[in-house]
Amino acid sequence: MVTTTRTGARRTAVRPEQVLAFKTGNEMAALAAKQINYHVMGYYPITPSTEIAEFLDEMKAEGLHDIVMIPADGEHGAAGICYGAAVGGGRVLNATSANGLLYSIEQMPVQSGTRYPMVLNLVTRSISGPLDIRGDHSDLYFALNTGWIILLARSPQAVYDMNIIAPKIGEHPDVRLPVIVAYDGFFTSHQKRLVEHFKDDEVVRGFLGPPKTPIHALDPRHPATIGPYMNDPDLINNKYQLKMAVDAALRELPAVFAEYAELSSRLYPLVDTYAMEDAEVALVLLNSAAETAKDVADRLRERGLPVGVVSPNVLRPFPADGFRKALRNVKGALIGDRADSFSGQGGNLSIEVKAALKDDPENRTLCLNRIYGLGGKDFRFDDAEALFGEALEAARTGVVAVSYDYHGATPGQEAAAGLYPYLPPLQKEDVYQNLVQVERDEATGKVKVKVPNPRELTRRPKRLAPGHGACPGCGIFSAIEQFMRGIEGDVVVLYQTGCAMVVTTGYPYSAHRVTYVHNLFQNGAATLSGLVEMYRERRRRGELPDVDDLTFVMITGDGGMDIGMGPAIGTALRNHPLIIVEYDNEGYMNTGAQLSYSTPLGHASSTSHVGSHQQGKRFQHKDTPQIMAATNIPYVFTGIESLGRDLVEKAARAQWYARNEGMVYGKLLVACPLNWRSEERLGQRIVQAAVDCCFFPLYEIEHGITNITYDPEARNKRVPVSEWLGMMGKTRHLLRPENAKLLHEFEEEVERRWRRLKARHEHPLL
Ligand SMILES: Cc1ncc(C[n+]2csc(CCOP(=O)(O)OP(=O)(O)O)c2C)c(N)n1
Ligand code: SF4
Ligand SMILES: [Mg+2]
């Protein structure tokens, strides 16, 4: 007997019990992962895929699965963790989007070339730049040549199903390849739909069986050399075998889909066809847009128009035959691409579908290509209708007027929205005021700074205009401005991705009154070193006669000093004359408060939940100033806004060193009331408590010599660590009796680092 479920799936036989739910794509990916009970997940947060790790961490905190969740230092690191774990023979999961995929892409052929299966959820998003967090397929198209299998999921239901099918096909003995499950950022990842899932996790585990990895790195009696170098004549054979494996996936997928359908009653063909039996005109689209197009096809059918929709469930292997069959009798097809290959005469889907049709001598379909929906631009009914209209016209006239074009791009308007500079650019007399006196003391070799009274300092115009979008009580901008008060003259700023960047520059607006450059937070320091060297060289060549004495400042969050640590260290080792200022709010705040390596032990975040099986972050915080000091740059400092004179002095010293000797690094602790779960008005007090309990000591390291500039013990102001922790919602659980051991561990580490710093302060050779 055949019945239809409320989600539209056809139910054919007795099957394991399933539960009806109302969930998003990300929730379904996490649920499938929990049911599979992967061995390891290596991940790095990036919108809109981050939720998968967040949901899994939340479940982990409650003991609902055993997956080892490893927060990486960046996507490249995450890919490495996953590769290493896969080589160890268990099941491995990752999730990413956009530049996260691009940052890890170098590892993807390593994984497929050595044939280690794993699953990567690619929640598609437009790649930078400019930075755009919403969905298109520009990331996905970069994955096409990596040798990974790519399954597509148009709905949250398909996300669940494909996540269960993915290990099955990836681990097939003839395939042994890593698998991407790709679905649309926000459209599918965040919108709730009716779904069904297996009630019993064992059904999923039974379907997959134990992981199958014939050769792994954890069997000393059968040692294996994994990844020897391979020149010609062998490499071409390796690639041919890879192609054979992808071909095998094409052969095996129908059987895997059928086996899954037996269990779930949801059958996925390689190519999904909708109303195509007698269609003369078709739209060919990937993922969520195809669902919109189906509704529009229904409406056009009511008007007697013979239209249908074609959408693949698999992109690698490319189901060429499925497309040939689906389009054989179609007169006009419009193939939509949510990413362009810029003058490639179509996006990748269009080019590949056309190539497939060319191999069918009977095919006469006229093909058009339209690039649509970039950067998450909505694909609505009228868009689908317009595209059907173009295809119908081609079918009617037998002519393709324009074969490759954009749909939905609009010409810009001059003076859009009546934009005008709210504040004029800063003039020379605004920024050169000689407010702070700086000179090197030849006797001691130290740089001496004389700071005027605070009222005098307010004469310095702000480099940031008011009106940006930071949360109430955010500590970032007041701290940066306080730092900038010590900086004389013109500055060029580079902001790495993070709250400070996001809330000050939403096109077409900018809160920056000085020249501002953004680069993603894995590479800002390298970018600024290039810029500063170009400045110096153009000055040397006499090309910038009127531009003198620029100070280059990079603003980064603590997260930026995780993923961007390599370029920051590289910049320090090359000793470029620039200043890196890290504002540390103890987490990846603009992406939803995931842990950073600077998040302290036990602190709660969206990837270090508190529950019956987990009490916040599992490892100690990173000591970034000490890491940077180890590069032997001339000046390193820490500071907070409320000890303003101290910070202004350090800023002036930083500028002197950047002008005269080389790179400077400074770290400011700033409040994030939203994610610290604290009162907005208490930010300064909490930060002061962090200093007074010696968690965040204020000091500087000038030419390797440490100087504590504010000693709470000497001032009789030291408070217990617990006093600071009790001020924030994210840490109050640490004060519960059952967490006494964890609290003690943290207090001991704070004490150890403080004592070590004091010893350095007291002894110039340490
Ligand atoms: C390659 C890459 N990976 C991940 C992201 C997502 N992302 C942007 S900013 C950010 C966190 C930034 O944290 P931090 O530097 O501490 O700044 P905050 O948001 O706390 O101000 C993340 C994870 C990205 N844009 N690009
Ligand atoms: S999330 Fe936190 S750091 Fe970001 S703007 Fe809001 S308060 Fe500031
Ligand atoms: Mg941060």
mmCIF file of N, CA, C and O in Angstrom, residues 708-759:
data_model
loop_
_atom_site.group_PDB
_atom_site.id
_atom_site.type_symbol
_atom_site.label_atom_id
_atom_site.label_comp_id
_atom_site.label_asym_id
_atom_site.label_seq_id
_atom_site.Cartn_x
_atom_site.Cartn_y
_atom_site.Cartn_z
ATOM 1 N N ILE A 708 55.498 45.964 34.773
ATOM 2 C CA ILE A 708 54.078 45.961 35.156
ATOM 3 C C ILE A 708 53.689 47.411 35.467
ATOM 4 O O ILE A 708 54.337 48.074 36.293
ATOM 5 N N THR A 709 52.678 47.909 34.770
ATOM 6 C CA THR A 709 52.356 49.338 34.923
ATOM 7 C C THR A 709 51.257 49.584 35.939
ATOM 8 O O THR A 709 50.979 50.724 36.293
ATOM 9 N N TYR A 710 50.590 48.508 36.341
ATOM 10 C CA TYR A 710 49.554 48.650 37.376
ATOM 11 C C TYR A 710 49.553 47.344 38.156
ATOM 12 O O TYR A 710 49.216 46.296 37.614
ATOM 13 N N ASP A 711 49.976 47.428 39.432
ATOM 14 C CA ASP A 711 50.085 46.215 40.234
ATOM 15 C C ASP A 711 49.023 46.235 41.333
ATOM 16 O O ASP A 711 49.146 46.974 42.311
ATOM 17 N N PRO A 712 47.959 45.463 41.177
ATOM 18 C CA PRO A 712 46.873 45.512 42.162
ATOM 19 C C PRO A 712 47.334 45.111 43.556
ATOM 20 O O PRO A 712 46.788 45.602 44.552
ATOM 21 N N GLU A 713 48.351 44.248 43.613
ATOM 22 C CA GLU A 713 48.839 43.833 44.946
ATOM 23 C C GLU A 713 49.518 45.013 45.632
ATOM 24 O O GLU A 713 49.229 45.322 46.793
ATOM 25 N N ALA A 714 50.409 45.672 44.879
ATOM 26 C CA ALA A 714 51.135 46.800 45.464
ATOM 27 C C ALA A 714 50.164 47.900 45.886
ATOM 28 O O ALA A 714 50.415 48.635 46.837
ATOM 29 N N ARG A 715 49.049 48.023 45.170
ATOM 30 C CA ARG A 715 48.074 49.062 45.505
ATOM 31 C C ARG A 715 47.013 48.581 46.489
ATOM 32 O O ARG A 715 46.024 49.270 46.729
ATOM 33 N N ASN A 716 47.213 47.358 46.958
ATOM 34 C CA ASN A 716 46.237 46.788 47.910
ATOM 35 C C ASN A 716 44.831 46.678 47.323
ATOM 36 O O ASN A 716 43.837 46.897 48.003
ATOM 37 N N LYS A 717 44.777 46.374 46.062
ATOM 38 C CA LYS A 717 43.470 46.327 45.401
ATOM 39 C C LYS A 717 43.152 44.940 44.862
ATOM 40 O O LYS A 717 42.174 44.762 44.135
ATOM 41 N N ARG A 718 43.978 43.970 45.162
ATOM 42 C CA ARG A 718 43.762 42.650 44.571
ATOM 43 C C ARG A 718 42.451 42.053 45.065
ATOM 44 O O ARG A 718 42.138 42.106 46.259
ATOM 45 N N VAL A 719 41.684 41.483 44.131
ATOM 46 C CA VAL A 719 40.423 40.826 44.499
ATOM 47 C C VAL A 719 40.512 39.361 44.072
ATOM 48 O O VAL A 719 41.297 39.013 43.179
ATOM 49 N N PRO A 720 39.710 38.489 44.684
ATOM 50 C CA PRO A 720 39.739 37.084 44.250
ATOM 51 C C PRO A 720 39.178 36.930 42.829
ATOM 52 O O PRO A 720 38.312 37.705 42.419
ATOM 53 N N VAL A 721 39.678 35.934 42.137
ATOM 54 C CA VAL A 721 39.191 35.645 40.780
ATOM 55 C C VAL A 721 37.671 35.452 40.795
ATOM 56 O O VAL A 721 36.948 35.875 39.891
ATOM 57 N N SER A 722 37.188 34.812 41.870
ATOM 58 C CA SER A 722 35.753 34.513 41.946
ATOM 59 C C SER A 722 34.907 35.799 41.965
ATOM 60 O O SER A 722 33.775 35.806 41.481
ATOM 61 N N GLU A 723 35.474 36.885 42.484
ATOM 62 C CA GLU A 723 34.710 38.144 42.497
ATOM 63 C C GLU A 723 34.440 38.615 41.064
ATOM 64 O O GLU A 723 33.347 39.042 40.720
ATOM 65 N N TRP A 724 35.479 38.509 40.247
ATOM 66 C CA TRP A 724 35.320 38.872 38.820
ATOM 67 C C TRP A 724 34.322 37.917 38.140
ATOM 68 O O TRP A 724 33.398 38.361 37.457
ATOM 69 N N LEU A 725 34.478 36.632 38.371
ATOM 70 C CA LEU A 725 33.615 35.656 37.684
ATOM 71 C C LEU A 725 32.156 35.809 38.095
ATOM 72 O O LEU A 725 31.246 35.572 37.294
ATOM 73 N N GLY A 726 31.935 36.226 39.326
ATOM 74 C CA GLY A 726 30.564 36.375 39.821
ATOM 75 C C GLY A 726 29.823 37.535 39.183
ATOM 76 O O GLY A 726 28.610 37.671 39.334
ATOM 77 N N MET A 727 30.539 38.361 38.419
ATOM 78 C CA MET A 727 29.896 39.531 37.816
ATOM 79 C C MET A 727 29.279 39.236 36.452
ATOM 80 O O MET A 727 28.639 40.100 35.869
ATOM 81 N N MET A 728 29.506 38.020 35.925
ATOM 82 C CA MET A 728 29.031 37.729 34.562
ATOM 83 C C MET A 728 28.185 36.456 34.541
ATOM 84 O O MET A 728 28.531 35.467 35.192
ATOM 85 N N GLY A 729 27.126 36.518 33.725
ATOM 86 C CA GLY A 729 26.266 35.337 33.587
ATOM 87 C C GLY A 729 27.009 34.166 32.984
ATOM 88 O O GLY A 729 26.705 33.002 33.279
ATOM 89 N N LYS A 730 27.998 34.439 32.142
ATOM 90 C CA LYS A 730 28.684 33.339 31.442
ATOM 91 C C LYS A 730 29.614 32.555 32.370
ATOM 92 O O LYS A 730 30.158 31.523 31.983
ATOM 93 N N THR A 731 29.825 33.081 33.596
ATOM 94 C CA THR A 731 30.796 32.416 34.479
ATOM 95 C C THR A 731 30.230 32.039 35.844
ATOM 96 O O THR A 731 30.931 31.405 36.641
ATOM 97 N N ARG A 732 28.978 32.432 36.102
ATOM 98 C CA ARG A 732 28.481 32.213 37.479
ATOM 99 C C ARG A 732 28.471 30.741 37.880
ATOM 100 O O ARG A 732 28.653 30.403 39.040
ATOM 101 N N HIS A 733 28.295 29.858 36.888
ATOM 102 C CA HIS A 733 28.270 28.415 37.216
ATOM 103 C C HIS A 733 29.579 27.965 37.861
ATOM 104 O O HIS A 733 29.614 26.970 38.577
ATOM 105 N N LEU A 734 30.674 28.713 37.605
ATOM 106 C CA LEU A 734 31.967 28.313 38.163
ATOM 107 C C LEU A 734 32.015 28.481 39.678
ATOM 108 O O LEU A 734 32.900 27.929 40.340
ATOM 109 N N LEU A 735 31.059 29.235 40.200
ATOM 110 C CA LEU A 735 31.064 29.470 41.652
ATOM 111 C C LEU A 735 30.253 28.416 42.391
ATOM 112 O O LEU A 735 30.204 28.418 43.618
ATOM 113 N N ARG A 736 29.593 27.528 41.637
ATOM 114 C CA ARG A 736 28.826 26.472 42.307
ATOM 115 C C ARG A 736 29.783 25.468 42.952
ATOM 116 O O ARG A 736 30.855 25.182 42.395
ATOM 117 N N PRO A 737 29.390 24.895 44.116
ATOM 118 C CA PRO A 737 30.295 23.977 44.821
ATOM 119 C C PRO A 737 30.784 22.833 43.937
ATOM 120 O O PRO A 737 31.950 22.427 44.018
ATOM 121 N N GLU A 738 29.911 22.323 43.053
ATOM 122 C CA GLU A 738 30.333 21.171 42.242
ATOM 123 C C GLU A 738 31.430 21.542 41.230
ATOM 124 O O GLU A 738 32.072 20.663 40.651
ATOM 125 N N ASN A 739 31.637 22.843 41.016
ATOM 126 C CA ASN A 739 32.682 23.259 40.074
ATOM 127 C C ASN A 739 33.940 23.774 40.777
ATOM 128 O O ASN A 739 34.787 24.427 40.146
ATOM 129 N N ALA A 740 34.060 23.455 42.065
ATOM 130 C CA ALA A 740 35.183 23.995 42.849
ATOM 131 C C ALA A 740 36.536 23.598 42.249
ATOM 132 O O ALA A 740 37.479 24.394 42.193
ATOM 133 N N LYS A 741 36.618 22.367 41.758
ATOM 134 C CA LYS A 741 37.895 21.880 41.221
ATOM 135 C C LYS A 741 38.290 22.684 39.964
ATOM 136 O O LYS A 741 39.447 23.089 39.801
ATOM 137 N N LEU A 742 37.290 22.895 39.112
ATOM 138 C CA LEU A 742 37.545 23.643 37.876
ATOM 139 C C LEU A 742 37.964 25.075 38.199
ATOM 140 O O LEU A 742 38.908 25.622 37.608
ATOM 141 N N LEU A 743 37.256 25.671 39.146
ATOM 142 C CA LEU A 743 37.583 27.036 39.554
ATOM 143 C C LEU A 743 39.018 27.080 40.084
ATOM 144 O O LEU A 743 39.801 27.976 39.731
ATOM 145 N N HIS A 744 39.359 26.105 40.877
ATOM 146 C CA HIS A 744 40.698 26.066 41.462
ATOM 147 C C HIS A 744 41.761 25.967 40.361
ATOM 148 O O HIS A 744 42.794 26.654 40.399
ATOM 149 N N GLU A 745 41.471 25.130 39.376
ATOM 150 C CA GLU A 745 42.410 24.952 38.255
ATOM 151 C C GLU A 745 42.649 26.290 37.537
ATOM 152 O O GLU A 745 43.773 26.650 37.188
ATOM 153 N N PHE A 746 41.548 27.019 37.343
ATOM 154 C CA PHE A 746 41.647 28.315 36.665
ATOM 155 C C PHE A 746 42.416 29.310 37.532
ATOM 156 O O PHE A 746 43.329 30.008 37.062
ATOM 157 N N GLU A 747 42.065 29.355 38.838
ATOM 158 C CA GLU A 747 42.742 30.293 39.744
ATOM 159 C C GLU A 747 44.248 30.013 39.793
ATOM 160 O O GLU A 747 45.063 30.942 39.790
ATOM 161 N N GLU A 748 44.572 28.745 39.796
ATOM 162 C CA GLU A 748 46.003 28.379 39.847
ATOM 163 C C GLU A 748 46.752 28.863 38.616
ATOM 164 O O GLU A 748 47.883 29.340 38.694
ATOM 165 N N GLU A 749 46.079 28.743 37.463
ATOM 166 C CA GLU A 749 46.726 29.183 36.222
ATOM 167 C C GLU A 749 46.894 30.703 36.217
ATOM 168 O O GLU A 749 47.937 31.223 35.797
ATOM 169 N N VAL A 750 45.864 31.422 36.684
ATOM 170 C CA VAL A 750 45.956 32.885 36.773
ATOM 171 C C VAL A 750 47.138 33.256 37.680
ATOM 172 O O VAL A 750 47.964 34.116 37.339
ATOM 173 N N GLU A 751 47.210 32.567 38.808
ATOM 174 C CA GLU A 751 48.272 32.863 39.777
ATOM 175 C C GLU A 751 49.656 32.548 39.177
ATOM 176 O O GLU A 751 50.593 33.346 39.308
ATOM 177 N N ARG A 752 49.759 31.418 38.526
ATOM 178 C CA ARG A 752 51.052 31.014 37.951
ATOM 179 C C ARG A 752 51.537 32.053 36.931
ATOM 180 O O ARG A 752 52.678 32.495 36.965
ATOM 181 N N ARG A 753 50.612 32.475 36.073
ATOM 182 C CA ARG A 753 51.021 33.440 35.043
ATOM 183 C C ARG A 753 51.382 34.788 35.681
ATOM 184 O O ARG A 753 52.302 35.478 35.248
ATOM 185 N N TRP A 754 50.638 35.186 36.715
ATOM 186 C CA TRP A 754 50.897 36.468 37.388
ATOM 187 C C TRP A 754 52.261 36.441 38.085
ATOM 188 O O TRP A 754 53.054 37.360 37.966
ATOM 189 N N ARG A 755 52.533 35.330 38.778
ATOM 190 C CA ARG A 755 53.820 35.231 39.488
ATOM 191 C C ARG A 755 54.987 35.274 38.487
ATOM 192 O O ARG A 755 56.021 35.887 38.734
ATOM 193 N N ARG A 756 54.804 34.618 37.369
ATOM 194 C CA ARG A 756 55.839 34.568 36.343
ATOM 195 C C ARG A 756 56.085 35.978 35.779
ATOM 196 O O ARG A 756 57.206 36.406 35.565
ATOM 197 N N LEU A 757 54.980 36.680 35.585
ATOM 198 C CA LEU A 757 55.090 38.043 35.064
ATOM 199 C C LEU A 757 55.818 38.938 36.068
ATOM 200 O O LEU A 757 56.673 39.755 35.708
ATOM 201 N N LYS A 758 55.468 38.747 37.347
ATOM 202 C CA LYS A 758 56.112 39.570 38.384
ATOM 203 C C LYS A 758 57.614 39.298 38.427
ATOM 204 O O LYS A 758 58.423 40.221 38.569
ATOM 205 N N ALA A 759 57.948 38.013 38.285
ATOM 206 C CA ALA A 759 59.378 37.672 38.285
ATOM 207 C C ALA A 759 60.071 38.376 37.117
ATOM 208 O O ALA A 759 61.180 38.902 37.246
#
